[in-house]
Short mmCIF file of C-alpha atoms in Angstrom, two decimals:
data_model
loop_
_atom_site.label_atom_id
_atom_site.label_comp_id
_atom_site.label_asym_id
_atom_site.label_seq_id
_atom_site.Cartn_x
_atom_site.Cartn_y
_atom_site.Cartn_z
CA MET Z 940 137.95 187.10 115.15
CA THR Z 941 136.27 190.40 115.98
CA GLY Z 942 137.15 192.55 118.96
CA ALA Z 943 135.00 194.38 121.48
CA ALA Z 944 134.82 197.39 119.19
CA ASP Z 945 133.04 195.24 116.58
CA LEU Z 946 130.41 194.04 119.06
CA GLU Z 947 126.93 195.59 119.21
CA VAL Z 948 124.15 194.56 121.60
CA PHE Z 949 120.50 195.61 121.34
CA LEU Z 950 117.45 195.23 123.60
CA ASP Z 951 113.96 195.83 122.18
CA ASP Z 952 111.53 195.72 125.11
CA THR Z 953 108.27 196.43 123.29
CA PRO Z 954 105.22 195.48 125.42
CA GLY Z 955 104.28 191.87 124.81
CA GLU Z 956 107.62 190.74 123.41
CA THR Z 957 111.25 191.27 124.41
CA ARG Z 958 113.99 190.83 121.85
CA GLY Z 959 117.74 190.66 122.26
CA VAL Z 960 120.14 191.01 119.33
CA ILE Z 961 123.92 190.71 119.07
CA ALA Z 962 125.98 191.72 116.05
CA ARG Z 963 129.68 191.06 115.47
CA GLY Z 964 131.55 192.83 112.74
CA GLY Z 965 128.29 194.19 111.35
CA ARG Z 966 126.64 190.74 111.08
CA TYR Z 967 123.86 189.51 113.37
CA THR Z 968 124.80 186.41 115.36
CA HIS Z 969 122.11 186.09 118.05
CA PHE Z 970 118.37 186.79 117.92
CA LEU Z 971 116.51 186.04 121.16
CA ILE Z 972 112.75 186.38 121.66
CA HIS Z 973 110.59 186.08 124.77
CA ARG Z 974 106.84 186.63 124.55
CA ASP Z 975 105.02 187.57 127.72
CA GLU Z 976 102.55 184.68 127.44
CA ASP Z 977 105.21 181.99 126.95
CA PRO Z 978 105.16 179.60 129.93
CA PRO Z 979 108.30 180.29 131.99
CA GLN Z 980 108.59 176.55 132.67
CA HIS Z 981 109.52 176.06 129.01
CA ARG Z 982 112.35 178.59 128.77
CA LEU Z 983 115.92 177.47 128.46
CA GLY Z 984 117.48 177.02 131.89
CA ALA Z 985 114.22 177.08 133.86
CA ARG Z 986 114.03 174.74 136.86
CA SER Z 987 110.79 173.04 137.85
CA VAL Z 988 109.41 170.30 140.04
CA GLY Z 989 107.74 167.82 137.73
CA ARG Z 990 105.74 164.60 137.94
CA VAL Z 991 106.60 161.67 135.70
CA THR Z 992 103.44 160.92 133.74
CA GLN Z 993 104.71 158.19 131.42
CA VAL Z 994 107.84 156.07 131.03
CA VAL Z 995 108.52 155.04 127.42
CA PRO Z 996 111.26 152.38 127.17
CA GLY Z 997 111.15 152.46 123.38
CA LEU Z 998 112.19 156.13 123.42
CA ARG Z 999 114.60 155.57 126.32
CA GLY Z 1000 112.93 158.40 128.18
CA ALA Z 1001 109.95 159.65 130.13
CA PHE Z 1002 107.38 162.42 129.92
CA VAL Z 1003 107.25 164.88 132.79
CA ASP Z 1004 104.43 167.27 133.73
CA VAL Z 1005 106.12 170.56 134.69
CA GLY Z 1006 102.89 172.43 135.39
CA ALA Z 1007 102.32 174.12 132.03
CA GLY Z 1008 101.70 173.15 128.43
CA PRO Z 1009 102.74 169.84 126.87
CA ALA Z 1010 104.75 167.43 128.99
CA ALA Z 1011 108.53 167.77 128.86
CA PHE Z 1012 110.69 164.87 127.65
CA LEU Z 1013 113.39 163.46 129.91
CA PRO Z 1014 115.98 161.30 128.09
CA LEU Z 1015 117.22 158.41 130.18
CA GLY Z 1016 120.70 156.95 130.05
CA ARG Z 1017 121.36 153.23 130.01
CA ASN Z 1018 121.56 153.06 133.81
CA ASP Z 1019 118.91 155.71 134.60
CA SER Z 1020 115.38 154.94 135.70
CA VAL Z 1021 112.28 156.76 136.93
CA ALA Z 1022 108.85 155.56 137.98
CA GLN Z 1023 105.47 156.80 136.84
CA GLY Z 1024 104.15 159.29 139.38
CA GLU Z 1025 107.63 160.09 140.74
CA ARG Z 1026 108.37 163.73 141.62
CA ILE Z 1027 111.69 165.04 140.32
CA GLU Z 1028 113.37 168.40 139.84
CA VAL Z 1029 114.34 169.13 136.23
CA ALA Z 1030 115.97 171.88 134.17
CA VAL Z 1031 115.13 172.80 130.56
CA VAL Z 1032 117.95 172.04 128.13
CA ALA Z 1033 115.94 172.53 124.93
CA GLU Z 1034 112.84 174.69 124.46
CA PRO Z 1035 109.67 173.37 122.73
CA ARG Z 1036 109.69 172.97 118.95
CA ASP Z 1037 107.67 171.24 116.23
CA GLY Z 1038 104.69 170.95 118.57
CA LYS Z 1039 106.70 168.97 121.12
CA GLY Z 1040 107.36 169.93 124.72
CA ALA Z 1041 110.68 171.01 126.16
CA ALA Z 1042 113.54 168.59 126.76
CA VAL Z 1043 114.81 168.45 130.33
CA ARG Z 1044 117.53 166.88 132.45
CA ARG Z 1045 117.03 165.53 135.94
CA LEU Z 1046 118.57 167.50 138.80
CA GLY Z 1047 117.35 165.37 141.69
CA PRO Z 1048 114.25 164.44 143.68
CA GLY Z 1049 111.33 166.86 144.01
CA GLU Z 1050 108.37 167.35 146.28
CA GLY Z 1051 104.83 168.64 145.86
CA ALA Z 1052 102.80 169.61 142.83
CA PRO Z 1053 104.42 170.41 139.47
CA ARG Z 1054 105.55 174.03 139.56
CA LEU Z 1055 108.23 176.48 138.54
CA VAL Z 1056 111.16 176.64 140.97
CA GLU Z 1057 113.39 179.15 139.18
CA SER Z 1058 112.94 180.99 135.90
CA GLY Z 1059 115.53 180.66 133.17
CA PRO Z 1060 117.81 183.61 132.42
CA SER Z 1061 116.06 186.71 131.09
CA ILE Z 1062 117.10 188.17 127.76
CA VAL Z 1063 119.03 190.91 129.55
CA GLN Z 1064 120.89 188.30 131.62
CA THR Z 1065 121.65 186.29 128.48
CA LEU Z 1066 122.96 189.36 126.66
CA ARG Z 1067 125.17 190.20 129.63
CA ARG Z 1068 126.56 186.65 129.64
CA LEU Z 1069 127.26 186.64 125.91
CA ALA Z 1070 128.63 190.19 125.75
CA PRO Z 1071 129.56 191.27 129.30
CA ASP Z 1072 131.49 194.42 128.36
CA ALA Z 1073 129.30 195.81 125.58
CA PRO Z 1074 126.71 198.56 126.22
CA ILE Z 1075 123.13 197.55 125.53
CA LEU Z 1076 121.40 199.87 123.06
CA THR Z 1077 117.64 200.41 123.34
CA GLY Z 1078 114.94 202.54 121.66
CA PRO Z 1079 114.64 202.97 117.87
CA PRO Z 1080 118.13 201.55 117.08
CA ALA Z 1081 117.21 198.36 118.94
CA ILE Z 1082 113.84 198.09 117.17
CA ASP Z 1083 115.55 198.53 113.79
CA ALA Z 1084 118.21 195.94 114.64
CA SER Z 1085 115.58 193.43 115.76
CA LEU Z 1086 113.64 193.86 112.51
CA GLU Z 1087 116.79 193.43 110.43
CA ALA Z 1088 117.77 190.33 112.41
CA GLU Z 1089 114.24 188.96 112.00
CA SER Z 1090 114.36 189.43 108.23
CA GLU Z 1091 117.69 187.63 107.95
CA ALA Z 1092 116.65 184.85 110.32
CA LEU Z 1093 113.49 184.11 108.33
CA ALA Z 1094 115.20 184.15 104.90
CA GLU Z 1095 116.27 180.89 103.23
CA THR Z 1096 118.75 182.30 100.72
CA HIS Z 1097 121.51 184.82 101.35
CA ALA Z 1098 123.79 186.63 98.89
CA PHE Z 1099 127.22 187.98 99.77
CA ALA Z 1100 128.18 189.88 96.64
CA ALA Z 1101 131.58 191.02 97.89
CA ASP Z 1102 132.64 187.38 98.27
CA GLY Z 1103 130.81 186.08 95.18
CA LEU Z 1104 128.74 183.80 97.42
CA ASP Z 1105 125.18 182.58 97.03
CA LEU Z 1106 124.20 180.67 100.17
CA ALA Z 1107 121.06 178.65 100.86
CA VAL Z 1108 120.35 177.53 104.45
CA GLN Z 1109 117.08 175.60 104.61
CA ARG Z 1110 115.40 173.38 107.19
CA THR Z 1111 113.29 170.29 106.58
CA ARG Z 1112 111.71 167.93 109.12
CA ALA Z 1113 114.79 165.71 108.97
CA LEU Z 1114 117.77 168.05 108.63
CA VAL Z 1115 119.27 171.44 107.84
CA ALA Z 1116 120.65 171.71 104.30
CA VAL Z 1117 123.41 174.17 103.41
CA ASP Z 1118 124.30 174.82 99.77
CA ILE Z 1119 127.33 177.01 99.01
CA ASP Z 1120 127.60 178.41 95.48
CA HIS Z 1121 130.47 180.58 94.29
CA ALA Z 1122 131.05 182.74 91.21
CA PRO Z 1123 134.84 182.59 90.61
CA ALA Z 1124 136.62 185.86 89.87
CA HIS Z 1125 138.29 186.13 86.46
CA GLY Z 1126 142.06 185.73 86.53
CA ARG Z 1127 142.29 184.22 90.02
CA ASP Z 1128 143.45 180.74 91.01
CA PRO Z 1129 140.28 178.56 90.96
CA ALA Z 1130 141.47 176.22 93.72
CA LYS Z 1131 142.32 179.07 96.09
CA GLY Z 1132 139.03 180.75 95.18
CA ARG Z 1133 137.07 177.62 96.08
CA ALA Z 1134 138.90 177.28 99.40
CA ARG Z 1135 138.19 180.91 100.31
CA ALA Z 1136 134.56 180.57 99.22
CA ASN Z 1137 134.06 177.45 101.32
CA ALA Z 1138 135.67 179.00 104.39
CA GLU Z 1139 133.52 182.12 104.16
CA GLY Z 1140 130.38 180.20 103.18
CA LEU Z 1141 130.80 177.88 106.15
CA ARG Z 1142 131.40 180.80 108.48
CA GLN Z 1143 128.23 182.52 107.30
CA ALA Z 1144 126.24 179.27 107.43
CA ALA Z 1145 127.28 178.72 111.05
CA ARG Z 1146 126.29 182.28 111.90
CA LEU Z 1147 122.90 181.95 110.21
CA ILE Z 1148 122.09 178.58 111.81
CA GLY Z 1149 122.82 180.15 115.19
CA LEU Z 1150 120.73 183.21 114.33
CA LYS Z 1151 117.78 181.00 113.36
CA ASN Z 1152 118.15 178.92 116.57
CA TRP Z 1153 118.41 175.67 114.62
CA GLY Z 1154 119.96 172.35 115.56
CA GLY Z 1155 119.92 168.72 114.52
CA LEU Z 1156 121.62 167.07 111.54
CA VAL Z 1157 123.33 169.51 109.15
CA ILE Z 1158 124.35 168.49 105.63
CA ILE Z 1159 126.66 170.86 103.72
CA ASP Z 1160 127.16 170.87 99.96
CA ALA Z 1161 130.34 172.94 99.55
CA VAL Z 1162 132.00 174.34 96.43
CA GLY Z 1163 134.00 171.74 94.48
CA ASP Z 1164 133.80 167.99 93.99
CA GLY Z 1165 134.83 167.02 97.51
CA ARG Z 1166 138.11 165.35 96.56
CA ASP Z 1167 139.91 167.19 99.35
CA GLY Z 1168 137.73 165.92 102.17
CA GLU Z 1169 140.37 166.59 104.82
CA ALA Z 1170 140.49 170.32 104.02
CA LEU Z 1171 136.70 170.56 103.98
CA SER Z 1172 136.45 168.73 107.29
CA ARG Z 1173 138.92 171.15 108.89
CA ALA Z 1174 137.00 174.14 107.51
CA VAL Z 1175 133.70 172.82 108.90
CA ARG Z 1176 135.21 172.27 112.35
CA ALA Z 1177 136.67 175.78 112.34
CA ALA Z 1178 133.39 177.40 111.26
CA PHE Z 1179 131.28 175.60 113.89
CA SER Z 1180 133.88 175.65 116.69
CA GLU Z 1181 131.75 177.91 118.91
CA PHE Z 1182 128.81 175.49 119.01
CA PRO Z 1183 128.92 173.48 122.25
CA GLN Z 1184 128.44 169.73 121.91
CA ALA Z 1185 128.72 169.81 118.11
CA ALA Z 1186 129.44 166.35 116.68
CA PHE Z 1187 131.28 166.16 113.36
CA GLY Z 1188 130.93 163.37 110.84
CA PRO Z 1189 133.11 162.42 107.88
CA VAL Z 1190 132.89 164.02 104.45
CA SER Z 1191 130.98 161.64 102.19
CA ARG Z 1192 132.27 160.34 98.85
CA PHE Z 1193 129.89 162.79 97.23
CA GLY Z 1194 131.65 165.71 98.94
CA LEU Z 1195 128.94 166.36 101.53
CA ALA Z 1196 130.02 167.39 105.02
CA GLN Z 1197 127.93 166.26 108.00
CA LEU Z 1198 127.58 167.43 111.57
CA SER Z 1199 125.02 167.43 114.36
CA LEU Z 1200 124.18 170.43 116.54
CA PRO Z 1201 122.20 170.38 119.79
CA TRP Z 1202 118.78 172.00 119.89
CA THR Z 1203 118.46 174.66 122.59
CA ARG Z 1204 115.95 177.41 121.72
CA THR Z 1205 112.65 177.37 119.85
CA PRO Z 1206 113.38 178.13 116.17
CA VAL Z 1207 112.72 181.75 115.19
CA GLU Z 1208 110.25 180.81 112.45
CA GLU Z 1209 108.11 178.94 114.99
CA VAL Z 1210 108.07 181.83 117.47
CA LEU Z 1211 107.14 184.24 114.67
CA SER Z 1212 104.76 181.93 112.81
CA LEU Z 1213 102.11 183.92 110.97
CA SER Z 1214 99.17 184.50 113.30
CA VAL Z 1215 96.92 187.24 114.61
CA ARG Z 1216 99.18 187.48 117.66
CA THR Z 1217 102.31 187.94 115.51
CA ARG Z 1218 100.67 190.55 113.29
CA ALA Z 1219 99.38 192.46 116.31
CA GLN Z 1220 102.81 192.41 117.94
CA ALA Z 1221 104.42 193.78 114.78
CA LEU Z 1222 101.93 196.66 114.74
CA VAL Z 1223 102.61 197.44 118.41
CA ARG Z 1224 106.33 197.53 117.67
CA ASP Z 1225 105.79 199.94 114.76
CA LEU Z 1226 103.59 202.13 116.91
CA ARG Z 1227 106.17 202.22 119.68
CA ARG Z 1228 108.87 203.25 117.24
CA ARG Z 1229 106.72 206.09 115.94
CA LEU Z 1230 106.05 207.26 119.49
CA LEU Z 1231 109.77 207.30 120.26
CA THR Z 1232 110.76 209.17 117.11
CA ASP Z 1233 107.76 211.51 116.83
CA THR Z 1234 107.47 213.20 120.19
CA ALA Z 1235 105.62 216.25 118.87
CA THR Z 1236 102.38 214.51 117.86
CA ALA Z 1237 99.88 214.43 120.71
CA ARG Z 1238 98.35 211.08 119.84
CA LEU Z 1239 99.03 208.26 117.37
CA VAL Z 1240 96.42 205.67 116.40
CA ALA Z 1241 97.04 202.21 114.95
CA ARG Z 1242 94.25 201.06 112.61
CA CYS Z 1243 93.90 197.34 111.88
CA VAL Z 1244 91.38 194.53 111.45
CA PRO Z 1245 89.22 193.84 114.53
CA GLU Z 1246 90.95 190.62 115.61
CA GLU Z 1247 94.35 192.33 115.52
CA ALA Z 1248 92.96 195.31 117.43
CA THR Z 1249 91.69 192.97 120.13
CA ALA Z 1250 95.05 191.19 120.37
CA ALA Z 1251 96.95 194.48 120.48
CA GLY Z 1252 94.63 196.32 122.91
CA LEU Z 1253 96.38 195.75 126.23
CA LEU Z 1254 99.83 196.04 124.64
CA VAL Z 1255 98.98 199.42 123.11
CA ALA Z 1256 97.57 200.59 126.45
CA ALA Z 1257 100.96 199.85 128.01
CA LEU Z 1258 102.54 202.37 125.61
CA GLY Z 1259 100.79 205.22 127.42
CA PRO Z 1260 98.10 207.82 126.71
CA ARG Z 1261 99.62 208.95 123.40
CA ALA Z 1262 98.88 205.54 121.84
CA ALA Z 1263 95.59 204.00 120.72
CA VAL Z 1264 94.36 201.17 118.52
CA VAL Z 1265 91.14 201.21 116.47
CA ALA Z 1266 89.43 198.38 114.60
CA ASP Z 1267 89.01 199.27 110.93
CA LEU Z 1268 87.33 196.89 108.47
CA SER Z 1269 88.85 198.74 105.52
CA VAL Z 1270 92.36 197.57 106.48
CA ALA Z 1271 93.65 194.21 105.21
CA PRO Z 1272 95.02 191.68 107.73
CA GLY Z 1273 98.65 192.38 108.49
CA CYS Z 1274 98.48 195.81 106.85
CA GLY Z 1275 97.75 197.97 109.86
CA ARG Z 1276 98.63 201.64 109.56
CA ILE Z 1277 99.54 204.33 112.04
CA GLN Z 1278 98.02 207.80 111.82
CA GLU Z 1279 97.86 210.98 113.80
CA ASP Z 1280 94.65 211.25 115.80
#
């Protein structure tokens, strides 16, 4: 376990998108993103008055209009019931993903039109809750940390040379697959080496799944043939002990460990899916970093394709009079450049 001295917290508040990052022991553990245009009704923890638009017995739930975007889904227990048209107050327990609306839980009766009652915690509030005693770093160090966390969160394979580990953490429609490979060190006990590799591989897999904001069924192919299922099961429980509501299954006869994790936030790869908006935001972030580190230049101009310039226009204006964006047909999409004016 790492102490407070090993904890780093970063806040990148670039116009258009706020990012929060937490690192423990030099490894990123949390990567939070809020975009300005995201409906606040869909954010984790938000409370809204909603109207039940459809009850679906086959799904044991109902769809609820919360006043923005796709309807939220309300799971219903065996003894729960709602009626179509009923007004209820709900709270978001899982943000939208895979084109689906948020998942909510019922708080009680509601009145009036669907609307937001209380926003979910901001990124600053979430950082304070997760790391109450750590200072929050901003400016260029925060921008750099957010870009490093983004790169790791979007990667599917991860190498840890010091531990001889090659780790793949990949998501499909049905599940998250974790594959731990290990290169044993010459002259060391193979069994002890496998145990250490599995413990570290599981620890890193848990960290990366949290960083990516993933949930659902997780299948883990660990090092070895799985004959010691009890030891592997204990290692999995230890690695994922900080995940609330995690459900652990048995190790299969093929040596595969299984667990289920709750979904809470929109996966990072969906928030940052390749689009004009994402490319424009990346250019605004680069421009802001240049402005913060190059205070001597009177004016800096971002040149990009016209659609990116349009998307970035208001965000660049928020950076102040030293910043500008210009449409340039000679620049390839996603390859915007920053120059002195």
